[in-house]
Short mmCIF file of C-alpha atoms in Angstrom, two decimals:
data_model
loop_
_atom_site.label_atom_id
_atom_site.label_comp_id
_atom_site.label_asym_id
_atom_site.label_seq_id
_atom_site.Cartn_x
_atom_site.Cartn_y
_atom_site.Cartn_z
CA MET A 18 18.29 31.96 35.39
CA LYS A 19 15.63 31.22 32.46
CA TYR A 20 15.88 28.48 30.17
CA ILE A 21 13.56 28.67 26.76
CA GLU A 22 13.56 25.01 25.48
CA PHE A 23 12.22 23.70 22.12
CA GLY A 24 12.12 19.86 21.49
CA VAL A 25 10.73 16.16 22.20
CA GLY A 26 10.68 14.84 25.95
CA ASN A 27 9.05 17.61 27.92
CA ARG A 28 5.72 18.56 28.79
CA TRP A 29 5.36 20.88 26.12
CA LEU A 30 6.91 21.05 22.68
CA LEU A 31 8.03 24.83 23.52
CA ARG A 32 8.51 25.42 27.39
CA THR A 33 10.16 28.24 29.56
CA GLU A 34 11.98 26.80 32.88
CA THR A 35 12.98 29.70 35.36
CA GLU A 36 15.11 28.77 38.53
CA LEU A 37 14.36 30.99 41.32
CA ALA A 38 17.20 31.96 43.82
CA ASP A 39 15.97 29.42 46.33
CA GLY A 40 16.59 26.48 44.02
CA THR A 41 13.00 25.91 42.92
CA GLU A 42 11.92 25.94 39.20
CA ILE A 43 8.91 27.30 37.59
CA GLU A 44 7.83 25.68 34.12
CA GLU A 45 5.63 27.42 31.80
CA LYS A 46 4.15 26.84 28.61
CA GLY A 47 5.57 28.90 25.63
CA VAL A 48 8.20 31.82 25.81
CA VAL A 49 8.18 33.80 29.01
CA HIS A 50 9.52 37.51 27.97
CA PRO A 51 12.03 39.25 28.76
CA ILE A 52 14.91 37.33 27.21
CA LYS A 53 18.55 38.50 27.87
CA PHE A 54 20.37 35.80 25.81
CA HIS A 55 23.38 34.13 27.79
CA SER A 56 23.94 30.89 25.54
CA LEU A 57 22.59 28.21 23.21
CA TYR A 58 22.42 24.67 24.06
CA ILE A 59 21.55 21.22 22.75
CA ARG A 60 20.65 18.64 25.26
CA VAL A 61 20.24 14.79 24.43
CA TRP A 62 18.87 12.50 27.30
CA ILE A 63 18.86 8.84 26.50
CA ARG A 64 17.88 6.73 29.31
CA LYS A 65 20.19 7.88 32.29
CA THR A 66 22.70 9.63 30.42
CA VAL A 67 22.49 13.69 29.53
CA TRP A 68 25.02 15.01 26.83
CA ILE A 69 24.77 18.72 26.50
CA MET A 70 26.65 20.78 24.41
CA ASP A 71 26.61 24.51 25.56
CA PHE A 72 28.07 26.91 22.92
CA ARG A 73 29.50 29.04 26.23
CA GLU A 74 30.49 26.47 28.24
CA GLY A 75 31.50 23.33 25.99
CA PHE A 76 30.17 19.81 26.03
CA LYS A 77 29.29 18.12 29.28
CA ARG A 78 27.88 14.61 30.08
CA SER A 79 25.93 13.57 33.48
CA ARG A 80 24.08 10.84 34.82
CA LYS A 81 20.34 11.14 36.33
CA THR A 82 18.50 8.79 38.43
CA ARG A 83 15.55 8.64 35.91
CA ASN A 84 14.98 7.15 32.32
CA ALA A 85 14.08 9.65 29.90
CA PHE A 86 14.38 10.60 26.06
CA LYS A 87 14.64 14.18 25.21
CA ILE A 88 16.15 16.00 22.55
CA ILE A 89 16.11 19.89 23.18
CA ILE A 90 17.35 23.07 21.70
CA GLY A 91 17.46 25.69 24.04
CA ILE A 92 18.52 29.25 25.05
CA SER A 93 19.70 30.39 28.57
CA SER A 94 18.49 33.71 29.70
CA HIS A 95 19.61 35.78 32.53
#
């Protein structure tokens, strides 16, 4: 799965994160093609709480172990 994200809180304002089959992740600056649209999401991370509004999967809330502040709009791609 590939995630193209735009927003404040990541290393780059526009980045692509690719999850490999073995669970590892690769983070790259900019947009990496090809893009096969799967879903649009908005992620808000304040301290240890993350709220995700995914237009395909709905609303999710989770807890993380580290503190962060992020506001992200992203596209998930196959």
